[in-house]
Coordinates of C-alpha atoms in Angstrom, one line a residue:
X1 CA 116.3 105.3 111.2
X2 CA 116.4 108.9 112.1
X3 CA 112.3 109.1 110.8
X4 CA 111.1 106.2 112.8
X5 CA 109.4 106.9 115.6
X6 CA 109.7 104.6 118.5
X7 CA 111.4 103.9 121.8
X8 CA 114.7 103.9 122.1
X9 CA 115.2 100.7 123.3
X10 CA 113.1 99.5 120.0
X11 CA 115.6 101.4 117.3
X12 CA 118.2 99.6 119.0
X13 CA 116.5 96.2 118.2
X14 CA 115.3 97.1 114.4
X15 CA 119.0 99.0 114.0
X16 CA 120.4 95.5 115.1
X17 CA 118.3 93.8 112.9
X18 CA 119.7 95.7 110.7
X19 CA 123.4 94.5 110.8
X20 CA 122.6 91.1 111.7
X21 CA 123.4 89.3 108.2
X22 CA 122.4 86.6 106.7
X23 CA 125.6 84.9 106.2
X24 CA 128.3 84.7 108.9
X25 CA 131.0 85.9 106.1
X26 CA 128.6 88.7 105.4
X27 CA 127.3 89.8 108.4
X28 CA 126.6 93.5 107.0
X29 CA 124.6 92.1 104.2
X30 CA 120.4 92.6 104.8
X31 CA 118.0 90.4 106.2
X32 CA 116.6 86.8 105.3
X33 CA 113.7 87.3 102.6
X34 CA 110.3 86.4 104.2
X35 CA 111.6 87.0 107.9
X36 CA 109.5 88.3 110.1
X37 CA 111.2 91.6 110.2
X38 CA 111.5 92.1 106.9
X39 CA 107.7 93.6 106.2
X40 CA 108.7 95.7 109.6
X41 CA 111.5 97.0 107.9
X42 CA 109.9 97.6 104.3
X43 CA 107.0 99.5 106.3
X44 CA 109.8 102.0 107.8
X45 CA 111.9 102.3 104.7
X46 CA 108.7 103.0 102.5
X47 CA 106.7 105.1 104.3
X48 CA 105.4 108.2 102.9
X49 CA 105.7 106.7 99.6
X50 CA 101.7 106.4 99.3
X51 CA 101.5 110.2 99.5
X52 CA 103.9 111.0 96.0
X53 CA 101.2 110.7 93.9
X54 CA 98.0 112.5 95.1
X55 CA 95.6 115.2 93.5
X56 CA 92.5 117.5 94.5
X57 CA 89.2 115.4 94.6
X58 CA 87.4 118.4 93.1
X59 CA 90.9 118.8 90.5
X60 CA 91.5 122.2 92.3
X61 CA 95.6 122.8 93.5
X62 CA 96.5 121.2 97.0
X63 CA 97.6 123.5 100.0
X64 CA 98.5 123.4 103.0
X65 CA 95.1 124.6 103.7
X66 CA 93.4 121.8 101.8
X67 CA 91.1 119.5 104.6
X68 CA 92.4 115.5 103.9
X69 CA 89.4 114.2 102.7
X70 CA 89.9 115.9 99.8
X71 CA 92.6 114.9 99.1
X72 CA 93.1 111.6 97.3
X73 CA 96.2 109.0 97.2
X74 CA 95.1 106.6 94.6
X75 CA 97.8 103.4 95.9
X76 CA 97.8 100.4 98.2
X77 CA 101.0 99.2 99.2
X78 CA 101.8 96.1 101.3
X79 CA 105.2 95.7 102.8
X80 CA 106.8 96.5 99.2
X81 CA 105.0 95.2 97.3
X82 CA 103.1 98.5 95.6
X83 CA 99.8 99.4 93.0
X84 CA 99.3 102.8 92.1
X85 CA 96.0 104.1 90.4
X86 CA 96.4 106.4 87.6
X87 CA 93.9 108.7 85.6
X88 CA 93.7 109.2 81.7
X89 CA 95.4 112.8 82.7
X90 CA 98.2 111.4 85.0
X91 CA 101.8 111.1 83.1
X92 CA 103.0 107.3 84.5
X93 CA 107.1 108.7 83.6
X94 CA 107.0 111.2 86.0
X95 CA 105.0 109.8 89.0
X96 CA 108.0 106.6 88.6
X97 CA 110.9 108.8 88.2
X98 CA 109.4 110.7 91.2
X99 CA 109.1 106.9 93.2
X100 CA 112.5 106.7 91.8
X101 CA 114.1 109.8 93.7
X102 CA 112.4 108.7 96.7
X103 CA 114.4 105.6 97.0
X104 CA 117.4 106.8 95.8
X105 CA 117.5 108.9 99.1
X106 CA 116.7 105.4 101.1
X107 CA 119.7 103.6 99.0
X108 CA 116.8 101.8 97.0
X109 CA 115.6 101.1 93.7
X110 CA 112.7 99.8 91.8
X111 CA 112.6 96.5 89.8
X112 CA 112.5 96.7 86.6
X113 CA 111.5 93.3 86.2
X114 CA 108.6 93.7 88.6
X115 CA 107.4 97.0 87.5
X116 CA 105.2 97.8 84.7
X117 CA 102.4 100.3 83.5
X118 CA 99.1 98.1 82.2
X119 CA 95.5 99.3 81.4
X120 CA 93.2 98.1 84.5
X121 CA 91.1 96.6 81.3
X122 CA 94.1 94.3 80.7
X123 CA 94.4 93.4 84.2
X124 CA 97.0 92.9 86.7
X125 CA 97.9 90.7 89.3
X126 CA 98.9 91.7 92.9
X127 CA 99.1 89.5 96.7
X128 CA 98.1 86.4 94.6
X129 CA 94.9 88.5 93.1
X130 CA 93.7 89.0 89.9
X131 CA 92.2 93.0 89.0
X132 CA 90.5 93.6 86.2
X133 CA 88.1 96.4 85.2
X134 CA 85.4 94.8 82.3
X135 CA 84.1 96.0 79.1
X136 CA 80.8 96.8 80.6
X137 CA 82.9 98.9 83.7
X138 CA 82.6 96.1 86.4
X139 CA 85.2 95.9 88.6
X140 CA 86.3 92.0 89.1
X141 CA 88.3 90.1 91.2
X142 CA 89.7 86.2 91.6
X143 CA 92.5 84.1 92.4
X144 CA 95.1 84.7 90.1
X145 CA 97.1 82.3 87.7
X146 CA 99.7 81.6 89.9
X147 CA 98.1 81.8 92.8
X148 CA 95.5 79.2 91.8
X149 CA 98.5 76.7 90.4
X150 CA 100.5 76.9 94.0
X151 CA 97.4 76.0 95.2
X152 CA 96.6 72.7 93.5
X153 CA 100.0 71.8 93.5
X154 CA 99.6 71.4 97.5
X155 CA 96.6 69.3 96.9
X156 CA 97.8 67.0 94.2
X157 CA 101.0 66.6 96.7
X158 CA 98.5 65.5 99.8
X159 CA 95.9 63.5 97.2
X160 CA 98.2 61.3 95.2
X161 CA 100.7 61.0 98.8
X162 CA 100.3 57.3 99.2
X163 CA 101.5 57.7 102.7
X164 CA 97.9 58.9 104.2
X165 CA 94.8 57.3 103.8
X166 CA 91.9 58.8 102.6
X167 CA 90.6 60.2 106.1
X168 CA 94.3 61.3 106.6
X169 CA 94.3 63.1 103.1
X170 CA 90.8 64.5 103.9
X171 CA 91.7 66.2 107.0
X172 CA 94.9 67.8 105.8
X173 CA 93.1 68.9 102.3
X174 CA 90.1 70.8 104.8
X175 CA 92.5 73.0 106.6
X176 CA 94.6 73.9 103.6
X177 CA 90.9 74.6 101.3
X178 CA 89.4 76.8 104.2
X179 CA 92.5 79.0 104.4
X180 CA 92.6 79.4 100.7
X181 CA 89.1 79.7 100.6
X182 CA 89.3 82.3 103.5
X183 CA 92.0 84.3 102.0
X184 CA 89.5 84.8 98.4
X185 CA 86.4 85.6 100.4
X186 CA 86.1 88.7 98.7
X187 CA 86.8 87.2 95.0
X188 CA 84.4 86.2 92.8
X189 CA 84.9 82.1 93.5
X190 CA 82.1 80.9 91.5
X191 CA 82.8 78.6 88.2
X192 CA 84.6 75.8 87.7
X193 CA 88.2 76.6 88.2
X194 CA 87.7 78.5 91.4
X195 CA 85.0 76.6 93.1
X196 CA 87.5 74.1 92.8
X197 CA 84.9 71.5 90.8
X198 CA 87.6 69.5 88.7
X199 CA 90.1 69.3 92.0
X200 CA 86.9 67.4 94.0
X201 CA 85.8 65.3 91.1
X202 CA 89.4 64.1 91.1
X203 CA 90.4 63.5 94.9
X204 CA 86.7 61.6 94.8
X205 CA 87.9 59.3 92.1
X206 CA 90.7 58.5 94.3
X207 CA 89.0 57.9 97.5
X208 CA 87.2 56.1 95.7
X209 CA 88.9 53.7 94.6
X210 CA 90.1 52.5 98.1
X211 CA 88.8 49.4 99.1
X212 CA 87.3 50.3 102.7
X213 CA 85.4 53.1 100.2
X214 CA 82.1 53.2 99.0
X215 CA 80.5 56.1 96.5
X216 CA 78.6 57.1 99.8
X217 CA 81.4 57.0 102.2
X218 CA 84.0 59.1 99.5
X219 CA 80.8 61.5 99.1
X220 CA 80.8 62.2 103.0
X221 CA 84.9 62.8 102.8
X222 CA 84.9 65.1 100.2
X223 CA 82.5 67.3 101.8
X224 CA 84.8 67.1 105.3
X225 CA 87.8 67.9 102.7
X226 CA 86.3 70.6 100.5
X227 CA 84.3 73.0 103.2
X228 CA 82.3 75.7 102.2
X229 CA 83.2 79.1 102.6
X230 CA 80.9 82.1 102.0
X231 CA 82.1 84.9 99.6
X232 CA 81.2 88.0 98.9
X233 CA 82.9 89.9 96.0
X234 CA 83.7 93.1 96.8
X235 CA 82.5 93.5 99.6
X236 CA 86.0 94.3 102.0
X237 CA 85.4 97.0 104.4
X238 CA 88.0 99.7 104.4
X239 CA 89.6 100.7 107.8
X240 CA 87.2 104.2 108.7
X241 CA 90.1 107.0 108.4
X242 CA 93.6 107.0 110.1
X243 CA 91.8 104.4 112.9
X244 CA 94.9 102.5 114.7
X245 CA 94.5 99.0 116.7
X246 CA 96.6 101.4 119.0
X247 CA 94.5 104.3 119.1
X248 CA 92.6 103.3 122.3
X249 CA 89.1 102.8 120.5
X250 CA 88.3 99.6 122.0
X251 CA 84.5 99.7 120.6
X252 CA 85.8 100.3 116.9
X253 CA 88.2 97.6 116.8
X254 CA 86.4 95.1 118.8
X255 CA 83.2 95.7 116.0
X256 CA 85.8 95.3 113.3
X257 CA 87.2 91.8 114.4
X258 CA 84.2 90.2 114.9
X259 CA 83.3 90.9 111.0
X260 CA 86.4 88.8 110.1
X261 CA 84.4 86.0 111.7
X262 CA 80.7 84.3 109.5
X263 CA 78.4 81.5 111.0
X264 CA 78.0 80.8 114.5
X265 CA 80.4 82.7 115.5
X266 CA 79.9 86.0 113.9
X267 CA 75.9 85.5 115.6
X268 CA 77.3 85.0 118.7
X269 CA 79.7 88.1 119.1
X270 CA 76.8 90.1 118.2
X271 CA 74.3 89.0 120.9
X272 CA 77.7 89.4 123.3
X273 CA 78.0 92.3 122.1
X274 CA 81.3 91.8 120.8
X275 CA 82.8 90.9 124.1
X276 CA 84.4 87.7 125.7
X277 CA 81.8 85.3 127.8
X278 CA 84.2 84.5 130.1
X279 CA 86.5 87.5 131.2
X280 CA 84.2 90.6 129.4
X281 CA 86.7 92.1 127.6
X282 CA 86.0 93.1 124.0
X283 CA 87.3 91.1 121.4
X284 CA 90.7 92.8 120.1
X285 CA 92.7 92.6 116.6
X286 CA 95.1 89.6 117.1
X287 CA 93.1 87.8 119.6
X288 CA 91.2 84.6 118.0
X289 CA 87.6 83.8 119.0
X290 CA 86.6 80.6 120.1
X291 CA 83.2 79.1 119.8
X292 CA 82.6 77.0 123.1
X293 CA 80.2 74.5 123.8
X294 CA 79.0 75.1 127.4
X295 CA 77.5 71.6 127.6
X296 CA 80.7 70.1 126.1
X297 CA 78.9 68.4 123.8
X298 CA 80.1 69.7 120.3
X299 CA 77.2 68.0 118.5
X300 CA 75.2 70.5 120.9
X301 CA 74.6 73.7 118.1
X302 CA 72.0 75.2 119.9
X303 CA 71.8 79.1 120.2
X304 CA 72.0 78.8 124.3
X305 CA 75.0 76.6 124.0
X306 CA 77.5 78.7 122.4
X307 CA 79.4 81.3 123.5
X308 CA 81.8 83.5 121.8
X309 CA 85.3 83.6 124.2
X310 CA 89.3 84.1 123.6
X311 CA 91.4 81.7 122.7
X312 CA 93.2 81.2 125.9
X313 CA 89.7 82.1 128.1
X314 CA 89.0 78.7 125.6
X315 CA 92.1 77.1 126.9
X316 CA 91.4 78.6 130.5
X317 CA 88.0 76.8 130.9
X318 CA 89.4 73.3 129.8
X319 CA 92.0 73.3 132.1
X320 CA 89.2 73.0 134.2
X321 CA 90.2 76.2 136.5
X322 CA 86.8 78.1 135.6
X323 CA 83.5 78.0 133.9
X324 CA 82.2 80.9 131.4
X325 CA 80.1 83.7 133.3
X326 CA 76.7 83.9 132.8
X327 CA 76.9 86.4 129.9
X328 CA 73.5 88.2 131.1
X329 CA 75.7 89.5 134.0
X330 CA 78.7 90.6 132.4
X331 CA 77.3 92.7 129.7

């Protein structure tokens, strides 16, 4: 706690957090696992943990002196979760005895369960991905094992549930296959396991055979069930630098969010110029984008009837308290 920087009032709140418990007999005892401030905490605990291993770009000693770009820290770490990248020359036992010492002084340890040294030909799994480096040198990335069987256990739970009917079962299936669809843009989803071939020829089978179903009709609810998303392997684009949603660059960050969107949207933030059609303000991390129809008619997908706008401008003009500015005007 004495290393975090922040408000006072805020230490008090983490520190809090802090002796809170889990347990009312145990109330000195940690927080609940997968509570929201648990990643908070992990960030604190572990930071500066990214920097232990870290060597001269050009293999020259580092100083003081040395300029940051190059320098190179080979990890990625999310929350506590960790990967670090080693060379042929590296020695793995003392870069982990090194990690070691650095949370012995935080009253942590690493898991020896979790923790292991593997060849990036082998492959490894991390945040529900799979790595793996090929023969031929390709870098390659997809859902991994057990990310992929999580997955279709939630559909088989929603397609053989004999409590919804098949347009039930279609809309719930849609919003869970575009979030994990989402979440592996950057994965190579082609073939039959990840473009999810086997699941659809299945959940058709069983619309199928519902009475009020024809071969057509099952068609048109697989395709509302299953919705494409576009992928890209490899194709993520890294934060520039030390940039910070808090580091006032409004342009950067407003840029940046509108990437995370494709279709409709992401050509409409560009010809707003990555700014709100209703208020004008740019289009921040955290804040979703809504496509409106200015017409109100949603079957309406011309270019002049959509405009890119924040989720509560969204919720702002339906309340039927204001109507979207001319965009022209505001930009």
């Amino acid at each position: 706690m004495n290393q975090l920087i922040a408000p006072k009032g805020l230490k008090i709140g983490i520190f809090r957090c802090l002796k809170a418990g889990i347990h009312p007999d145990f109330p000195e005892q940690g927080t609940p696992q997968g509570g929201v401030v648990s990643p908070l905490l992990a960030n604190i605990a572990l930071n500066g943990i990214e920097s232990i291993h870290r060597y001269h770009r050009e293999d020259f000693k580092i100083t003081s002196k040395t300029p940051a770009y190059k320098i190179s820290e080979p990890s990625i770490r999310y929350a506590d979760d960790m990967v670090i990248i080693l060379r042929p020359q590296d020695d793995a036992t003392e870069i982990l005895d090194r990690i070691n010492k650095f949370l012995e002084e935080r009253g942590m340890n690493t898991s020896e369960k979790k923790t292991k040294i593997t060849a990036t030909t082998d492959g490894f799994d991390f945040l529900g991905w799979h790595f793996k480096v090929q023969a031929n040198g390709k870098f390659r990335c997809i859902p991994s094992v057990d990310n992929f069987k999580a997955f279709r256990k939630k559909i088989k739970a929603i397609v053989n549930c004999s409590n919804y009917g098949s347009e039930e079962k279609a809309a719930k299936l849609a919003s869970l296959v575009r979030g994990w669809r989402n979440y592996h843009r950057f994965c190579k989803m082609d073939g039959s396991r990840n473009s999810l071939w086997f699941i659809s020829k299945r959940t058709f089978d069983k619309f199928n055979r519902e009475p009020k179903n024809d071969r057509h009709s099952s068609k048109d609810l697989i395709d509302k069930a299953f919705p494409a998303v576009p992928y890209s392997e490899n194709k993520h684009v890294m934060v520039t630098g030390e940039k910070s949603p808090f580091d006032n660059d409004i342009t950067y960050w407003s840029e940046r969010n509108s990437k995370l969107y494709d279709g409709e949207t992401s050509k409409t933030l560009k010809r707003q110029n990555h700014s709100c059609a209703h208020c004008g303000l740019k289009m921040m991390p955290g804040e979703r984008v809504h496509l409106h129809h200015i017409d109100g008619n949603h079957s309406n997908w011309k270019t002049k009837n959509l405009v890119a706008i924040h989720e509560s401008c969204h919720d702002y003009i339906h309340m039927s308290k204001g109507k979207p500015y001319n965009i022209g005007s505001r930009m």
